[in-house]
Amino acid sequence: MKDSPARITLEEWDARYAQLRAAGLREPWYGGPLRRHVDEGGDYRLLRLRYDNSVAALRLWNFLLTEEDRLREARRQGRKLVGAMKDLGTVPVMAYALGNVTAFYPDGAWWIPCVMELSSKDLEIADSLGIDESFCPVRAMLGAFLTEAHFPIPDLLTCNVGATCDDFSAIAQRLNGLGFPILWWETPHRRKPKVGQASRLSGSLGEAGFKLIPTEESVPLPGGLSAPREQVDFVRSELERVRGAIEELAGGRLDDAALRDGIRVANRLRRVLAELRQLAYSAPVCPIPALEMLIAEMLALHFCSDREEAIRVLEELLEEARRRVGEGVGPLREDAVRVFWVNPVADLRAMNILEDCGGRVCGTEYLFSHALDPIPEDLPPMEALARTALADPMVGPCSDRADRICRDIQLFGAEAVLVSRIPGASHCAVEGAIIHEMVRERLGLPVQEIEVPPLCDAVAPTIRTRIEALIETVKGRRKP
Ligand code: SF4
């Protein structure tokens, strides 16, 4: 049953769902009306959002909102659970390479205060443990561990440290102190390979007319980055420790052949997502709204606890996007202002607000671009994974991240940039300002910053005013 693409409320979804069912809609086992996630799961924020009206979007939301059930089912079936923390996109690729392991990110608790509209008390529990609102919303993870209300306690917890933000380091250490053992593995702060000065006035010239030559091996990383060989080797050795721990947990060998297969499957998902992003962010009429695209991108992190199903969910969404692009239709106006979005939002409603104001998302950098880039398949798998981990935008200098953002802005043809700050987040205290400056200087585009708390209702008028100002600025710059 095909209707014109539109963004609809939960109430409108109730009616549409009934119609779809009457027309013979077939769904996977986790399907059903979205309303039940409010009534049974307490996901009250759903009452305030606007959704894409496609069957593909319905499946995407149901897949996202049933992850807890999947994790509990995995535990019941005797699968081993790995709680990967902070690396965003590397350890789950390893874990899923073994048939009896399911991996997920407890970091995802970040969104619980928003989705449950603060009814879950996770933030109060974090407060009581001395992790107050001077930390970013990831502190909700502490409450989630103590109540066990949102996910089962993993059999193995890993946490990436070293170049990690202060918030996460402190919270994970607190978790460790509360009696949850953690396998720490380190990624150093990524630096450029060293160069030295050699003979005068020949070849590429340095500032003083000297040729610059590398003094250590430079290794290319996904995303157009590079790092010295010694850093890649170090991360590889750290990941070897993670491999050993997963093998011990699963009682089986995680050999290179299995890892290669795991990388191939992860890349399959990343390719589907790449085409979806390309269509959603560059088609003349936006085929899929920002909120559904945010969720689609998040599936790349740990497959929402079911790797094969995550690919099927994205394939269906891609199919819908292709159809809409082919027909030149979409849920937003054709003249919507093309905005590049930097950082994930603590309140999902902010994505709706941009579109309510006449904008559309054309490119994103949600702190995990390394989970979207293909993992090299022509290298030994542990080397490929080490390079991927080192390409994390959060472990390198902010200028690398800003470079990537500038490139992607040009790729998707964005007309403006929105940097959403995360309250309390140590990673973005000044990073937003650096990105802001670099985008303005290099590309001459208008940039706006907003701060989005887990529930943004109280500041929604301010957010709206700022976004409207950005939209009006772009419209004023467009040629008549
Ligand atoms: S949002 Fe920023 S501060 Fe919070 S855990 Fe993620 S990287 Fe760290």
Tab-separated table of C-alpha atoms and ligand atoms in Angstrom:
chain	number	residue	atom	x	y	z
A	1	MET	CA	0.000	0.000	0.000
A	2	LYS	CA	1.801	3.112	-1.247
A	3	ASP	CA	0.833	6.608	-0.079
A	4	SER	CA	2.495	9.921	-0.789
A	5	PRO	CA	5.596	10.245	1.366
A	6	ALA	CA	4.885	12.304	4.475
A	7	ARG	CA	6.012	12.855	8.038
A	8	ILE	CA	3.235	11.785	10.373
A	9	THR	CA	2.523	11.735	14.106
A	10	LEU	CA	2.165	8.641	16.256
A	11	GLU	CA	-1.605	9.068	16.192
A	12	GLU	CA	-1.546	9.162	12.420
A	13	TRP	CA	0.623	6.044	12.479
A	14	ASP	CA	-2.061	4.283	14.571
A	15	ALA	CA	-4.592	4.803	11.815
A	16	ARG	CA	-2.139	4.028	9.058
A	17	TYR	CA	-1.022	0.841	10.762
A	18	ALA	CA	-4.617	-0.376	11.023
A	19	GLN	CA	-5.083	0.319	7.308
A	20	LEU	CA	-1.878	-1.452	6.404
A	21	ARG	CA	-2.857	-4.484	8.446
A	22	ALA	CA	-6.278	-4.586	6.849
A	23	ALA	CA	-4.551	-4.468	3.475
A	24	GLY	CA	-2.468	-7.525	4.378
A	25	LEU	CA	0.782	-6.010	5.730
A	26	ARG	CA	3.319	-8.716	6.588
A	27	GLU	CA	5.926	-7.952	9.232
A	28	PRO	CA	8.909	-9.647	10.880
A	29	TRP	CA	8.432	-11.136	14.351
A	30	TYR	CA	9.298	-7.841	16.050
A	31	GLY	CA	6.661	-5.901	14.039
A	32	GLY	CA	3.550	-4.249	15.415
A	33	PRO	CA	2.083	-0.804	15.958
A	34	LEU	CA	4.547	1.826	17.169
A	35	ARG	CA	2.069	2.811	19.889
A	36	ARG	CA	2.891	-0.314	21.902
A	37	HIS	CA	6.384	1.017	22.636
A	38	VAL	CA	4.697	3.841	24.543
A	39	ASP	CA	2.044	1.734	26.247
A	40	GLU	CA	4.234	-1.228	27.167
A	41	GLY	CA	7.762	0.164	27.073
A	42	GLY	CA	7.281	3.669	28.453
A	43	ASP	CA	8.934	5.268	25.418
A	44	TYR	CA	6.939	8.468	25.877
A	45	ARG	CA	9.074	10.568	23.544
A	46	LEU	CA	7.494	8.752	20.625
A	47	LEU	CA	4.337	10.773	21.310
A	48	ARG	CA	6.210	13.957	20.352
A	49	LEU	CA	8.002	12.838	17.194
A	50	ARG	CA	7.147	12.865	13.527
A	51	TYR	CA	7.886	9.783	11.501
A	52	ASP	CA	8.250	8.808	7.904
A	53	ASN	CA	5.055	7.054	6.792
A	54	SER	CA	6.652	4.187	4.843
A	55	VAL	CA	6.467	0.507	5.751
A	56	ALA	CA	10.275	0.506	5.611
A	57	ALA	CA	10.385	3.202	8.307
A	58	LEU	CA	7.902	1.260	10.447
A	59	ARG	CA	10.205	-1.753	10.282
A	60	LEU	CA	13.239	0.415	11.123
A	61	TRP	CA	11.568	1.857	14.237
A	62	ASN	CA	10.291	-1.504	15.399
A	63	PHE	CA	13.738	-3.000	14.910
A	64	LEU	CA	15.347	-0.230	16.956
A	65	LEU	CA	12.786	-0.321	19.750
A	66	THR	CA	12.885	-4.089	20.259
A	67	GLU	CA	16.620	-4.377	20.821
A	68	GLU	CA	16.177	-5.137	24.528
A	69	ASP	CA	13.952	-8.103	23.652
A	70	ARG	CA	16.562	-9.375	21.209
A	71	LEU	CA	19.313	-9.154	23.794
A	72	ARG	CA	17.272	-11.016	26.394
A	73	GLU	CA	16.386	-13.654	23.819
A	74	ALA	CA	20.076	-14.003	22.925
A	75	ARG	CA	20.878	-14.562	26.610
A	76	ARG	CA	18.048	-17.093	26.902
A	77	GLN	CA	19.407	-19.007	23.908
A	78	GLY	CA	22.816	-19.200	25.583
A	79	ARG	CA	24.589	-16.786	23.272
A	80	LYS	CA	27.443	-14.875	24.875
A	81	LEU	CA	26.938	-11.128	25.243
A	82	VAL	CA	29.764	-8.652	24.708
A	83	GLY	CA	29.213	-5.091	25.904
A	84	ALA	CA	31.556	-3.028	23.789
A	85	MET	CA	32.079	0.490	25.060
A	86	LYS	CA	33.264	3.613	23.318
A	87	ASP	CA	35.061	2.332	20.202
A	88	LEU	CA	31.866	2.599	18.098
A	89	GLY	CA	32.136	0.153	15.246
A	90	THR	CA	35.208	-2.053	15.703
A	91	VAL	CA	34.776	-4.608	18.515
A	92	PRO	CA	31.256	-5.661	17.375
A	93	VAL	CA	32.653	-6.493	13.913
A	94	MET	CA	35.021	-8.910	15.675
A	95	ALA	CA	32.429	-10.323	18.070
A	96	TYR	CA	29.771	-11.044	15.419
A	97	ALA	CA	32.354	-13.004	13.449
A	98	LEU	CA	31.703	-15.803	15.958
A	99	GLY	CA	28.327	-17.462	15.554
A	100	ASN	CA	27.474	-17.659	19.263
A	101	VAL	CA	28.274	-14.076	20.281
A	102	THR	CA	26.059	-10.967	20.285
A	103	ALA	CA	27.641	-7.575	20.871
A	104	PHE	CA	26.036	-4.255	21.724
A	105	TYR	CA	26.986	-0.821	23.029
A	106	PRO	CA	25.826	-0.050	26.570
A	107	ASP	CA	26.760	3.524	25.495
A	108	GLY	CA	23.390	3.475	23.706
A	109	ALA	CA	21.893	4.264	27.140
A	110	TRP	CA	22.801	7.815	26.047
A	111	TRP	CA	19.303	8.045	24.517
A	112	ILE	CA	17.264	6.436	27.343
A	113	PRO	CA	16.535	9.735	29.173
A	114	CYS	CA	15.192	11.149	25.909
A	115	VAL	CA	13.206	8.151	24.692
A	116	MET	CA	11.627	7.531	28.121
A	117	GLU	CA	11.244	11.249	28.861
A	118	LEU	CA	13.271	10.981	32.086
A	119	SER	CA	10.849	8.404	33.543
A	120	SER	CA	13.555	5.746	33.850
A	121	LYS	CA	15.511	7.384	36.740
A	122	ASP	CA	18.867	6.451	35.201
A	123	LEU	CA	20.127	10.019	35.471
A	124	GLU	CA	19.118	10.236	39.146
A	125	ILE	CA	21.072	7.044	39.812
A	126	ALA	CA	24.103	8.533	38.082
A	127	ASP	CA	23.650	11.686	40.199
A	128	SER	CA	23.627	9.599	43.355
A	129	LEU	CA	26.938	8.071	42.300
A	130	GLY	CA	28.557	11.485	41.925
A	131	ILE	CA	28.232	11.571	38.129
A	132	ASP	CA	26.073	14.637	37.800
A	133	GLU	CA	24.951	16.814	34.897
A	134	SER	CA	28.432	18.198	34.405
A	135	PHE	CA	28.870	14.930	32.431
A	136	CYS	CA	27.279	14.151	29.083
A	137	PRO	CA	24.087	12.019	28.873
A	138	VAL	CA	26.158	8.847	28.545
A	139	ARG	CA	26.077	8.858	32.359
A	140	ALA	CA	22.638	7.223	32.017
A	141	MET	CA	24.635	4.058	31.331
A	142	LEU	CA	25.447	3.781	35.061
A	143	GLY	CA	21.764	3.665	35.961
A	144	ALA	CA	21.118	1.141	33.187
A	145	PHE	CA	23.778	-1.196	34.637
A	146	LEU	CA	22.525	-0.902	38.192
A	147	THR	CA	18.825	-1.392	37.422
A	148	GLU	CA	19.342	-3.992	34.666
A	149	ALA	CA	16.082	-2.579	33.302
A	150	HIS	CA	17.317	-1.871	29.777
A	151	PHE	CA	19.767	-4.594	28.803
A	152	PRO	CA	21.145	-7.784	30.346
A	153	ILE	CA	24.549	-7.450	31.990
A	154	PRO	CA	27.094	-8.509	29.357
A	155	ASP	CA	29.305	-11.568	29.900
A	156	LEU	CA	32.291	-9.509	28.756
A	157	LEU	CA	32.703	-5.757	28.911
A	158	THR	CA	35.336	-4.033	26.800
A	159	CYS	CA	36.156	-0.342	26.846
A	160	ASN	CA	38.338	1.662	24.523
A	161	VAL	CA	40.505	4.153	26.425
A	162	GLY	CA	43.496	6.378	25.817
A	163	ALA	CA	42.320	9.091	23.482
A	164	THR	CA	38.770	8.777	24.864
A	165	CYS	CA	36.818	11.785	26.155
A	166	ASP	CA	37.036	12.522	29.878
A	167	ASP	CA	33.339	11.820	30.396
A	168	PHE	CA	33.505	8.291	29.185
A	169	SER	CA	36.775	7.491	30.981
A	170	ALA	CA	35.377	8.709	34.286
A	171	ILE	CA	32.040	6.940	33.900
A	172	ALA	CA	33.587	3.637	32.815
A	173	GLN	CA	36.012	3.780	35.750
A	174	ARG	CA	33.084	4.398	38.086
A	175	LEU	CA	31.359	1.387	36.557
A	176	ASN	CA	34.468	-0.691	37.118
A	177	GLY	CA	34.585	0.503	40.723
A	178	LEU	CA	30.986	-0.654	41.188
A	179	GLY	CA	32.058	-4.225	40.498
A	180	PHE	CA	31.679	-4.586	36.721
A	181	PRO	CA	34.992	-5.947	35.421
A	182	ILE	CA	36.162	-4.288	32.204
A	183	LEU	CA	38.740	-5.281	29.628
A	184	TRP	CA	40.410	-1.970	28.822
A	185	TRP	CA	42.101	-1.571	25.471
A	186	GLU	CA	43.930	1.504	24.381
A	187	THR	CA	43.983	3.699	21.311
A	188	PRO	CA	46.609	6.460	21.453
A	189	HIS	CA	45.845	9.985	20.312
A	190	ARG	CA	46.266	9.738	16.547
A	191	ARG	CA	49.102	11.843	15.178
A	192	LYS	CA	50.506	12.449	11.749
A	193	PRO	CA	53.610	10.460	10.762
A	194	LYS	CA	56.764	12.463	11.426
A	195	VAL	CA	58.609	14.195	8.628
A	196	GLY	CA	62.129	15.622	8.633
A	197	GLN	CA	64.010	18.110	6.481
A	198	ALA	CA	66.438	16.820	3.884
A	199	SER	CA	68.404	18.351	0.995
A	200	ARG	CA	67.755	21.950	-0.012
A	201	LEU	CA	65.479	23.038	-2.845
A	202	SER	CA	64.481	19.796	-4.417
A	203	GLY	CA	61.118	18.065	-4.582
A	204	SER	CA	58.206	19.280	-2.459
A	205	LEU	CA	59.371	22.239	-0.401
A	206	GLY	CA	58.960	22.860	3.268
A	207	GLU	CA	58.689	26.329	4.746
A	208	ALA	CA	62.374	27.094	4.630
A	209	GLY	CA	62.923	25.622	1.184
A	210	PHE	CA	63.797	22.155	2.439
A	211	LYS	CA	62.361	18.983	1.070
A	212	LEU	CA	60.166	17.233	3.633
A	213	ILE	CA	60.697	13.503	3.809
A	214	PRO	CA	58.920	10.976	6.018
A	215	THR	CA	61.042	9.742	8.906
A	216	GLU	CA	58.640	6.967	9.848
A	217	GLU	CA	56.291	4.763	7.885
A	218	SER	CA	52.950	6.376	7.130
A	219	VAL	CA	49.938	4.032	7.064
A	220	PRO	CA	46.758	5.059	5.209
A	221	LEU	CA	43.555	4.789	7.246
A	222	PRO	CA	39.934	4.733	6.124
A	223	GLY	CA	38.461	8.192	5.612
A	224	GLY	CA	41.579	9.600	3.947
A	225	LEU	CA	43.567	9.760	7.194
A	226	SER	CA	47.028	8.435	8.011
A	227	ALA	CA	48.919	7.350	11.110
A	228	PRO	CA	52.447	6.183	11.878
A	229	ARG	CA	53.133	2.464	11.626
A	230	GLU	CA	53.987	2.239	15.351
A	231	GLN	CA	50.501	3.471	16.322
A	232	VAL	CA	48.762	1.010	13.987
A	233	ASP	CA	50.902	-1.834	15.369
A	234	PHE	CA	50.105	-0.810	18.915
A	235	VAL	CA	46.342	-0.758	18.320
A	236	ARG	CA	46.576	-4.090	16.540
A	237	SER	CA	48.276	-5.603	19.575
A	238	GLU	CA	45.563	-4.146	21.810
A	239	LEU	CA	42.862	-5.646	19.605
A	240	GLU	CA	44.668	-8.996	19.827
A	241	ARG	CA	43.950	-8.911	23.563
A	242	VAL	CA	40.278	-8.261	22.779
A	243	ARG	CA	40.325	-11.154	20.313
A	244	GLY	CA	41.756	-13.449	23.019
A	245	ALA	CA	39.051	-12.411	25.501
A	246	ILE	CA	36.240	-13.002	22.975
A	247	GLU	CA	37.682	-16.428	22.116
A	248	GLU	CA	37.848	-17.374	25.777
A	249	LEU	CA	34.278	-16.216	26.315
A	250	ALA	CA	32.896	-17.996	23.258
A	251	GLY	CA	34.982	-21.126	23.693
A	252	GLY	CA	36.085	-21.088	20.066
A	253	ARG	CA	38.757	-19.667	17.776
A	254	LEU	CA	38.241	-16.280	16.223
A	255	ASP	CA	40.667	-16.923	13.403
A	256	ASP	CA	41.525	-14.687	10.470
A	257	ALA	CA	39.136	-16.496	8.130
A	258	ALA	CA	36.203	-15.816	10.479
A	259	LEU	CA	37.308	-12.207	10.927
A	260	ARG	CA	37.540	-11.748	7.151
A	261	ASP	CA	33.955	-12.988	6.808
A	262	GLY	CA	32.884	-10.679	9.632
A	263	ILE	CA	34.480	-7.709	7.867
A	264	ARG	CA	32.814	-8.645	4.575
A	265	VAL	CA	29.365	-8.723	6.187
A	266	ALA	CA	29.991	-5.435	8.017
A	267	ASN	CA	31.036	-3.883	4.705
A	268	ARG	CA	27.876	-5.153	3.060
A	269	LEU	CA	25.881	-3.140	5.579
A	270	ARG	CA	28.179	-0.143	5.124
A	271	ARG	CA	27.701	-0.240	1.336
A	272	VAL	CA	23.903	-0.274	1.671
A	273	LEU	CA	24.152	2.617	4.104
A	274	ALA	CA	26.524	4.535	1.817
A	275	GLU	CA	24.026	4.400	-1.051
A	276	LEU	CA	21.194	5.334	1.279
A	277	ARG	CA	23.145	8.338	2.583
A	278	GLN	CA	24.070	9.354	-0.941
A	279	LEU	CA	20.399	9.367	-1.990
A	280	ALA	CA	19.027	10.920	1.183
A	281	TYR	CA	21.614	13.686	1.336
A	282	SER	CA	22.020	14.584	-2.316
A	283	ALA	CA	18.785	13.814	-4.219
A	284	PRO	CA	16.933	16.957	-5.379
A	285	VAL	CA	13.933	15.932	-3.251
A	286	CYS	CA	14.877	14.363	0.087
A	287	PRO	CA	13.519	10.787	0.075
A	288	ILE	CA	13.992	9.847	3.755
A	289	PRO	CA	13.688	12.283	6.692
A	290	ALA	CA	16.512	13.122	9.090
A	291	LEU	CA	15.235	11.140	12.057
A	292	GLU	CA	15.015	7.838	10.188
A	293	MET	CA	18.424	8.529	8.634
A	294	LEU	CA	19.947	9.082	12.084
A	295	ILE	CA	18.657	5.678	13.177
A	296	ALA	CA	19.824	4.066	9.948
A	297	GLU	CA	23.351	5.383	10.536
A	298	MET	CA	23.330	4.072	14.090
A	299	LEU	CA	22.701	0.532	12.844
A	300	ALA	CA	26.260	0.525	11.522
A	301	LEU	CA	27.637	0.562	15.067
A	302	HIS	CA	26.564	-2.843	16.364
A	303	PHE	CA	23.816	-3.925	13.966
A	304	CYS	CA	21.214	-3.269	16.690
A	305	SER	CA	22.028	-6.745	18.031
A	306	ASP	CA	21.120	-8.706	14.881
A	307	ARG	CA	23.615	-8.362	12.050
A	308	GLU	CA	21.687	-10.048	9.230
A	309	GLU	CA	18.372	-8.413	10.096
A	310	ALA	CA	20.039	-4.974	10.297
A	311	ILE	CA	21.122	-5.392	6.676
A	312	ARG	CA	17.609	-6.434	5.599
A	313	VAL	CA	16.078	-3.447	7.410
A	314	LEU	CA	18.454	-1.061	5.650
A	315	GLU	CA	17.934	-2.735	2.281
A	316	GLU	CA	14.193	-2.165	2.557
A	317	LEU	CA	14.761	1.476	3.467
A	318	LEU	CA	17.153	1.839	0.534
A	319	GLU	CA	14.554	0.312	-1.773
A	320	GLU	CA	12.033	2.889	-0.592
A	321	ALA	CA	14.569	5.693	-1.072
A	322	ARG	CA	15.377	4.512	-4.610
A	323	ARG	CA	11.693	4.360	-5.504
A	324	ARG	CA	11.009	7.839	-4.166
A	325	VAL	CA	14.060	9.329	-5.876
A	326	GLY	CA	13.041	7.648	-9.131
A	327	GLU	CA	9.582	9.222	-8.856
A	328	GLY	CA	10.959	12.555	-7.647
A	329	VAL	CA	8.864	12.481	-4.459
A	330	GLY	CA	9.678	12.796	-0.781
A	331	PRO	CA	8.259	13.964	2.543
A	332	LEU	CA	9.919	17.413	2.389
A	333	ARG	CA	9.645	20.366	0.034
A	334	GLU	CA	12.034	20.505	-2.894
A	335	ASP	CA	13.363	23.909	-1.814
A	336	ALA	CA	14.266	22.701	1.697
A	337	VAL	CA	17.548	24.245	2.831
A	338	ARG	CA	20.410	21.767	2.694
A	339	VAL	CA	22.030	21.524	6.129
A	340	PHE	CA	25.050	19.478	7.215
A	341	TRP	CA	24.552	18.229	10.780
A	342	VAL	CA	27.500	17.869	13.190
A	343	ASN	CA	27.193	15.714	16.387
A	344	PRO	CA	24.337	13.476	17.465
A	345	VAL	CA	21.469	15.100	19.344
A	346	ALA	CA	20.551	14.071	22.880
A	347	ASP	CA	16.873	14.692	21.998
A	348	LEU	CA	15.656	13.056	18.794
A	349	ARG	CA	12.989	15.732	18.451
A	350	ALA	CA	15.644	18.216	17.314
A	351	MET	CA	15.863	16.386	13.969
A	352	ASN	CA	12.144	17.071	13.427
A	353	ILE	CA	12.567	20.736	14.315
A	354	LEU	CA	15.059	21.298	11.491
A	355	GLU	CA	12.557	19.953	8.979
A	356	ASP	CA	9.644	21.860	10.554
A	357	CYS	CA	11.697	25.016	9.946
A	358	GLY	CA	12.186	24.265	6.251
A	359	GLY	CA	15.529	22.469	6.366
A	360	ARG	CA	16.711	19.010	5.403
A	361	VAL	CA	19.828	17.116	6.406
A	362	CYS	CA	22.458	16.878	3.676
A	363	GLY	CA	25.383	15.152	5.315
A	364	THR	CA	26.196	14.231	8.885
A	365	GLU	CA	29.113	13.687	11.224
A	366	TYR	CA	27.715	11.997	14.297
A	367	LEU	CA	31.115	11.191	15.908
A	368	PHE	CA	31.377	7.814	14.201
A	369	SER	CA	32.315	8.370	10.555
A	370	HIS	CA	34.823	5.507	10.914
A	371	ALA	CA	31.869	3.132	11.381
A	372	LEU	CA	30.489	4.180	7.994
A	373	ASP	CA	33.690	3.865	5.951
A	374	PRO	CA	34.430	0.441	4.438
A	375	ILE	CA	36.939	-1.647	6.393
A	376	PRO	CA	39.864	-2.589	4.101
A	377	GLU	CA	39.366	-6.138	2.785
A	378	ASP	CA	42.770	-6.454	1.125
A	379	LEU	CA	44.724	-6.489	4.394
A	380	PRO	CA	45.177	-9.020	7.194
A	381	PRO	CA	41.944	-8.572	9.183
A	382	MET	CA	43.492	-7.441	12.466
A	383	GLU	CA	45.541	-4.835	10.604
A	384	ALA	CA	42.360	-3.652	8.851
A	385	LEU	CA	40.474	-3.394	12.151
A	386	ALA	CA	43.345	-1.532	13.824
A	387	ARG	CA	43.344	1.006	11.002
A	388	THR	CA	39.579	1.402	11.337
A	389	ALA	CA	39.819	1.954	15.094
A	390	LEU	CA	42.505	4.598	14.584
A	391	ALA	CA	40.321	6.406	12.050
A	392	ASP	CA	37.818	7.223	14.836
A	393	PRO	CA	37.192	10.981	14.573
A	394	MET	CA	37.301	11.218	18.360
A	395	VAL	CA	40.863	9.896	18.754
A	396	GLY	CA	42.535	12.388	16.445
A	397	PRO	CA	42.970	16.144	16.334
A	398	CYS	CA	39.826	18.177	15.839
A	399	SER	CA	41.343	19.593	12.634
A	400	ASP	CA	41.161	16.095	11.055
A	401	ARG	CA	37.490	15.911	11.932
A	402	ALA	CA	36.865	19.399	10.576
A	403	ASP	CA	38.712	18.457	7.337
A	404	ARG	CA	36.436	15.473	6.837
A	405	ILE	CA	33.386	17.600	7.565
A	406	CYS	CA	34.472	20.172	4.945
A	407	ARG	CA	34.999	17.426	2.357
A	408	ASP	CA	31.612	15.846	3.053
A	409	ILE	CA	29.860	19.218	2.972
A	410	GLN	CA	31.162	19.654	-0.568
A	411	LEU	CA	30.318	16.069	-1.488
A	412	PHE	CA	26.663	16.457	-0.489
A	413	GLY	CA	26.315	20.080	-1.566
A	414	ALA	CA	25.190	21.402	1.827
A	415	GLU	CA	24.389	25.113	2.019
A	416	ALA	CA	24.793	25.540	5.786
A	417	VAL	CA	26.107	23.763	8.850
A	418	LEU	CA	24.447	23.088	12.172
A	419	VAL	CA	26.703	22.125	15.078
A	420	SER	CA	24.651	20.645	17.901
A	421	ARG	CA	26.407	20.756	21.214
A	422	ILE	CA	25.835	18.085	23.825
A	423	PRO	CA	25.349	19.370	27.387
A	424	GLY	CA	28.278	18.474	29.618
A	425	ALA	CA	30.174	16.694	26.837
A	426	SER	CA	33.899	17.131	27.323
A	427	HIS	CA	34.612	16.294	23.687
A	428	CYS	CA	32.816	19.341	22.356
A	429	ALA	CA	33.557	22.156	24.770
A	430	VAL	CA	35.623	23.968	22.114
A	431	GLU	CA	35.440	21.545	19.208
A	432	GLY	CA	32.234	23.103	17.893
A	433	ALA	CA	33.937	26.490	17.714
A	434	ILE	CA	36.936	25.050	15.824
A	435	ILE	CA	34.698	23.327	13.270
A	436	HIS	CA	32.612	26.487	13.020
A	437	GLU	CA	35.677	28.616	12.185
A	438	MET	CA	37.149	26.154	9.706
A	439	VAL	CA	33.885	25.737	7.767
A	440	ARG	CA	33.360	29.490	7.573
A	441	GLU	CA	36.921	30.208	6.473
A	442	ARG	CA	37.255	27.425	3.915
A	443	LEU	CA	33.772	27.224	2.468
A	444	GLY	CA	32.194	30.539	3.399
A	445	LEU	CA	29.015	28.802	4.559
A	446	PRO	CA	26.802	30.011	7.386
A	447	VAL	CA	27.183	27.980	10.579
A	448	GLN	CA	24.854	27.887	13.560
A	449	GLU	CA	25.401	26.240	16.942
A	450	ILE	CA	22.629	24.881	19.143
A	451	GLU	CA	22.699	22.977	22.415
A	452	VAL	CA	20.279	20.069	22.686
A	453	PRO	CA	19.594	18.535	26.142
A	454	PRO	CA	17.974	15.082	26.491
A	455	LEU	CA	14.546	16.752	26.574
A	456	CYS	CA	14.648	19.930	24.572
A	457	ASP	CA	11.045	21.110	25.036
A	458	ALA	CA	11.997	23.977	27.367
A	459	VAL	CA	14.593	25.312	24.939
A	460	ALA	CA	12.778	24.340	21.741
A	461	PRO	CA	11.772	27.978	20.994
A	462	THR	CA	15.440	29.027	21.195
A	463	ILE	CA	16.559	26.106	19.027
A	464	ARG	CA	13.821	26.894	16.543
A	465	THR	CA	14.774	30.584	16.393
A	466	ARG	CA	18.415	29.733	15.740
A	467	ILE	CA	17.562	27.214	13.047
A	468	GLU	CA	15.120	29.636	11.418
A	469	ALA	CA	17.850	32.278	11.344
A	470	LEU	CA	20.136	29.802	9.567
A	471	ILE	CA	17.425	28.842	7.076
A	472	GLU	CA	16.619	32.489	6.334
A	473	THR	CA	20.313	33.285	5.862
A	474	VAL	CA	20.637	30.536	3.258
A	475	LYS	CA	17.468	31.575	1.468
A	476	GLY	CA	18.759	35.137	1.336
A	477	ARG	CA	21.997	33.926	-0.271
A	478	ARG	CA	20.283	31.838	-2.950
A	479	LYS	CA	20.275	33.322	-6.432
A	480	PRO	CA	16.802	34.584	-7.448
B	1	SF4	S1	29.027	12.445	23.592
B	1	SF4	FE1	31.105	13.209	23.636
B	1	SF4	S2	31.593	13.443	25.817
B	1	SF4	FE2	29.801	12.085	25.665
B	1	SF4	S3	30.635	10.020	25.638
B	1	SF4	FE3	30.353	10.639	23.506
B	1	SF4	S4	32.348	11.495	22.906
B	1	SF4	FE4	32.296	11.408	25.151
